[in-house]
PDB file of C-alpha atoms in Angstrom:
ATOM      1  CA  MET E  12    -115.457 -23.301 -15.049  1.00  0.00           C
ATOM      2  CA  PRO E  13    -115.568 -21.559 -11.889  1.00  0.00           C
ATOM      3  CA  GLY E  14    -111.432 -21.662 -10.821  1.00  0.00           C
ATOM      4  CA  HIS E  15    -109.349 -22.688 -12.900  1.00  0.00           C
ATOM      5  CA  ARG E  16    -105.646 -21.020 -14.464  1.00  0.00           C
ATOM      6  CA  GLN E  17    -106.453 -19.393 -17.963  1.00  0.00           C
ATOM      7  CA  GLN E  18    -104.442 -17.724 -19.587  1.00  0.00           C
ATOM      8  CA  VAL E  19    -104.428 -14.743 -21.618  1.00  0.00           C
ATOM      9  CA  GLY E  20    -105.200 -14.662 -24.638  1.00  0.00           C
ATOM     10  CA  ASP E  21    -101.430 -15.965 -27.006  1.00  0.00           C
ATOM     11  CA  ALA E  22    -101.366 -12.608 -28.673  1.00  0.00           C
ATOM     12  CA  GLU E  23    -101.640 -10.140 -25.163  1.00  0.00           C
ATOM     13  CA  HIS E  24     -98.037 -10.265 -24.652  1.00  0.00           C
ATOM     14  CA  PHE E  25     -96.110  -7.891 -22.469  1.00  0.00           C
ATOM     15  CA  GLY E  26     -92.618  -7.605 -22.776  1.00  0.00           C
ATOM     16  CA  ARG E  27     -91.631 -11.272 -23.354  1.00  0.00           C
ATOM     17  CA  GLU E  28     -93.761 -12.729 -20.561  1.00  0.00           C
ATOM     18  CA  ALA E  29     -98.043 -13.588 -21.213  1.00  0.00           C
ATOM     19  CA  VAL E  30     -99.719 -12.691 -19.007  1.00  0.00           C
ATOM     20  CA  ARG E  31    -101.686 -15.705 -17.000  1.00  0.00           C
ATOM     21  CA  VAL E  32    -104.326 -14.036 -14.129  1.00  0.00           C
ATOM     22  CA  ARG E  33    -106.919 -16.431 -12.257  1.00  0.00           C
ATOM     23  CA  GLN E  34    -109.894 -15.247 -13.181  1.00  0.00           C
ATOM     24  CA  ASP E  35    -113.354 -14.923 -11.544  1.00  0.00           C
ATOM     25  CA  PRO E  36    -116.341 -16.141 -13.321  1.00  0.00           C
ATOM     26  CA  ASP E  37    -117.799 -12.346 -13.637  1.00  0.00           C
ATOM     27  CA  PRO E  38    -115.119 -10.957 -15.872  1.00  0.00           C
ATOM     28  CA  GLN E  39    -117.397  -7.593 -14.673  1.00  0.00           C
ATOM     29  CA  ARG E  40    -116.493  -8.409 -11.191  1.00  0.00           C
ATOM     30  CA  THR E  41    -113.041  -9.105 -11.466  1.00  0.00           C
ATOM     31  CA  ARG E  42    -112.189  -5.504 -13.155  1.00  0.00           C
ATOM     32  CA  SER E  43    -114.289  -3.775 -11.266  1.00  0.00           C
ATOM     33  CA  GLY E  44    -112.314  -5.272  -7.671  1.00  0.00           C
ATOM     34  CA  ALA E  45    -115.511  -6.121  -6.040  1.00  0.00           C
ATOM     35  CA  GLY E  46    -115.149 -10.175  -6.082  1.00  0.00           C
ATOM     36  CA  THR E  47    -112.729 -10.886  -2.598  1.00  0.00           C
ATOM     37  CA  ARG E  48    -109.588 -10.786  -4.338  1.00  0.00           C
ATOM     38  CA  THR E  49    -106.718  -8.338  -3.726  1.00  0.00           C
ATOM     39  CA  VAL E  50    -103.015  -8.147  -5.561  1.00  0.00           C
ATOM     40  CA  LEU E  51    -100.358  -6.155  -3.906  1.00  0.00           C
ATOM     41  CA  ALA E  52     -97.474  -5.460  -5.891  1.00  0.00           C
ATOM     42  CA  TYR E  53     -94.400  -3.170  -5.219  1.00  0.00           C
ATOM     43  CA  ARG E  54     -91.348  -2.260  -7.462  1.00  0.00           C
ATOM     44  CA  PHE E  55     -88.264   0.308  -8.144  1.00  0.00           C
ATOM     45  CA  GLU E  56     -89.386   3.263 -10.501  1.00  0.00           C
ATOM     46  CA  GLY E  57     -86.475   1.530 -12.963  1.00  0.00           C
ATOM     47  CA  ASP E  58     -86.780  -1.877 -12.557  1.00  0.00           C
ATOM     48  CA  ARG E  59     -85.840  -3.518 -16.065  1.00  0.00           C
ATOM     49  CA  TRP E  60     -87.140  -7.186 -14.522  1.00  0.00           C
ATOM     50  CA  CYS E  61     -90.221  -6.304 -13.236  1.00  0.00           C
ATOM     51  CA  THR E  62     -91.848  -2.849 -15.892  1.00  0.00           C
ATOM     52  CA  GLY E  63     -93.975  -0.367 -15.629  1.00  0.00           C
ATOM     53  CA  GLN E  64     -96.050  -2.765 -18.654  1.00  0.00           C
ATOM     54  CA  ARG E  65     -95.797  -5.234 -16.534  1.00  0.00           C
ATOM     55  CA  PHE E  66     -98.133  -3.400 -13.996  1.00  0.00           C
ATOM     56  CA  ALA E  67    -100.565  -1.393 -16.733  1.00  0.00           C
ATOM     57  CA  ALA E  68    -101.159  -5.007 -18.093  1.00  0.00           C
ATOM     58  CA  TYR E  69    -101.985  -6.176 -14.414  1.00  0.00           C
ATOM     59  CA  ARG E  70    -104.227  -2.779 -14.274  1.00  0.00           C
ATOM     60  CA  ALA E  71    -105.800  -3.892 -17.235  1.00  0.00           C
ATOM     61  CA  LEU E  72    -106.591  -7.174 -16.607  1.00  0.00           C
ATOM     62  CA  ILE E  73    -107.710  -6.832 -13.395  1.00  0.00           C
ATOM     63  CA  GLY E  74    -108.478  -3.282 -12.513  1.00  0.00           C
ATOM     64  CA  ASP E  75    -108.884  -1.429  -8.809  1.00  0.00           C
ATOM     65  CA  ALA E  76    -108.273  -5.524  -7.461  1.00  0.00           C
ATOM     66  CA  PHE E  77    -104.264  -4.236  -8.834  1.00  0.00           C
ATOM     67  CA  ASP E  78    -102.567  -2.241  -5.644  1.00  0.00           C
ATOM     68  CA  GLY E  79     -99.614  -1.181  -8.038  1.00  0.00           C
ATOM     69  CA  ARG E  80     -97.062   0.406  -5.499  1.00  0.00           C
ATOM     70  CA  VAL E  81     -94.019   2.291  -7.444  1.00  0.00           C
ATOM     71  CA  LEU E  82     -90.560   3.341  -5.570  1.00  0.00           C
ATOM     72  CA  PRO E  83     -87.877   5.453  -6.753  1.00  0.00           C
ATOM     73  CA  ASP E  84     -84.997   3.722  -7.870  1.00  0.00           C
ATOM     74  CA  SER E  85     -83.091   6.020  -5.126  1.00  0.00           C
ATOM     75  CA  ALA E  86     -84.622   3.672  -2.283  1.00  0.00           C
ATOM     76  CA  ALA E  87     -82.978   0.846  -3.041  1.00  0.00           C
ATOM     77  CA  ASN E  88     -80.412  -0.418  -0.852  1.00  0.00           C
ATOM     78  CA  PRO E  89     -76.818   0.465  -2.597  1.00  0.00           C
ATOM     79  CA  ALA E  90     -75.341  -2.694  -1.953  1.00  0.00           C
ATOM     80  CA  PRO E  91     -77.334  -5.603  -2.524  1.00  0.00           C
ATOM     81  CA  PRO E  92     -76.214  -8.658  -2.648  1.00  0.00           C
ATOM     82  CA  PRO E  93     -73.562 -10.200  -5.344  1.00  0.00           C
ATOM     83  CA  PHE E  94     -76.171 -11.856  -7.579  1.00  0.00           C
ATOM     84  CA  PHE E  95     -78.218  -8.639  -6.915  1.00  0.00           C
ATOM     85  CA  ALA E  96     -75.391  -6.277  -7.676  1.00  0.00           C
ATOM     86  CA  ASP E  97     -74.118  -8.486 -10.326  1.00  0.00           C
ATOM     87  CA  LEU E  98     -77.158 -10.535 -12.816  1.00  0.00           C
ATOM     88  CA  VAL E  99     -79.984  -8.126 -11.721  1.00  0.00           C
ATOM     89  CA  SER E 100     -78.079  -4.886 -11.872  1.00  0.00           C
ATOM     90  CA  THR E 101     -81.139  -2.890 -11.153  1.00  0.00           C
ATOM     91  CA  PRO E 102     -83.141  -1.790  -7.847  1.00  0.00           C
ATOM     92  CA  HIS E 103     -85.742  -4.879  -8.284  1.00  0.00           C
ATOM     93  CA  SER E 104     -86.097  -6.794  -5.369  1.00  0.00           C
ATOM     94  CA  VAL E 105     -88.272  -4.650  -2.685  1.00  0.00           C
ATOM     95  CA  VAL E 106     -88.717  -6.351   0.138  1.00  0.00           C
ATOM     96  CA  THR E 107     -85.421  -9.117   0.608  1.00  0.00           C
ATOM     97  CA  ALA E 108     -82.262  -7.414  -1.327  1.00  0.00           C
ATOM     98  CA  HIS E 109     -82.657  -3.993  -2.009  1.00  0.00           C
ATOM     99  CA  LEU E 110     -84.661  -3.768   1.479  1.00  0.00           C
ATOM    100  CA  VAL E 111     -82.991  -0.651   3.361  1.00  0.00           C
ATOM    101  CA  ASP E 112     -83.558  -1.739   7.153  1.00  0.00           C
ATOM    102  CA  GLU E 113     -84.341   1.334   8.899  1.00  0.00           C
ATOM    103  CA  ALA E 114     -86.960   2.680  10.746  1.00  0.00           C
ATOM    104  CA  GLY E 115     -89.688   4.725   8.463  1.00  0.00           C
ATOM    105  CA  HIS E 116     -87.583   3.687   5.070  1.00  0.00           C
ATOM    106  CA  PRO E 117     -89.911   3.159   1.976  1.00  0.00           C
ATOM    107  CA  THR E 118     -88.820  -0.150   1.170  1.00  0.00           C
ATOM    108  CA  VAL E 119     -89.855  -1.515   5.243  1.00  0.00           C
ATOM    109  CA  ARG E 120     -92.692   0.960   5.719  1.00  0.00           C
ATOM    110  CA  ALA E 121     -93.836  -1.872   2.082  1.00  0.00           C
ATOM    111  CA  ARG E 122     -92.280  -4.851   3.877  1.00  0.00           C
ATOM    112  CA  ASP E 123     -94.535  -3.913   7.476  1.00  0.00           C
ATOM    113  CA  GLU E 124     -97.662  -2.513   4.449  1.00  0.00           C
ATOM    114  CA  ILE E 125     -96.847  -6.575   2.173  1.00  0.00           C
ATOM    115  CA  LEU E 126     -97.197  -7.924   5.980  1.00  0.00           C
ATOM    116  CA  ALA E 127     -99.887  -6.379   7.498  1.00  0.00           C
ATOM    117  CA  PHE E 128    -102.405  -7.043   3.781  1.00  0.00           C
ATOM    118  CA  LEU E 129    -101.253 -11.112   4.578  1.00  0.00           C
ATOM    119  CA  THR E 130    -102.398 -10.795   7.870  1.00  0.00           C
ATOM    120  CA  ASP E 131    -105.882  -9.033   7.210  1.00  0.00           C
ATOM    121  CA  ARG E 132    -106.664 -11.920   4.280  1.00  0.00           C
ATOM    122  CA  LEU E 133    -104.515 -15.158   6.140  1.00  0.00           C
ATOM    123  CA  HIS E 134    -107.001 -13.510   9.247  1.00  0.00           C
ATOM    124  CA  PRO E 135    -109.751 -13.134   8.313  1.00  0.00           C
ATOM    125  CA  HIS E 136    -112.363 -10.751  11.086  1.00  0.00           C
ATOM    126  CA  GLY E 137    -109.507  -9.933  13.944  1.00  0.00           C
ATOM    127  CA  ASN E 138    -108.785 -13.809  14.082  1.00  0.00           C
ATOM    128  CA  ARG E 139    -104.990 -13.129  14.824  1.00  0.00           C
ATOM    129  CA  PRO E 140    -102.569 -15.788  16.285  1.00  0.00           C
ATOM    130  CA  PRO E 141    -100.520 -14.924  19.336  1.00  0.00           C
ATOM    131  CA  PRO E 142     -97.392 -13.788  19.180  1.00  0.00           C
ATOM    132  CA  ALA E 143     -94.162 -15.992  18.843  1.00  0.00           C
ATOM    133  CA  THR E 144     -91.948 -16.913  22.364  1.00  0.00           C
TER     134      THR E 144
END
């Protein structure tokens, strides 16, 4: 049934989680990226919460429609808020807690790319909302 959520087989576990993905009625179209869905994702290289294995699983499931980008751990804010420093203890949140708000910084470029990606999808064909005043 088009548009319903379907769990990818229970046997297909990557780490501790089963991967879920919204399936296109034509799996070949989804895998080739020919459908309208595209995923843009960022992670830090040494992230223990969002691992390279997870990105590989997404790539295996949706093929070229998955655009996974990896930043070096050295690009992470070295002084994140206490929760991240104490409990997460690894570079993890590319555009929030581990963002380094400096022009040209890799995390700022990632933030800007994500915002442009979302704007393009939410306002196709250049139908942009007026700037906030």
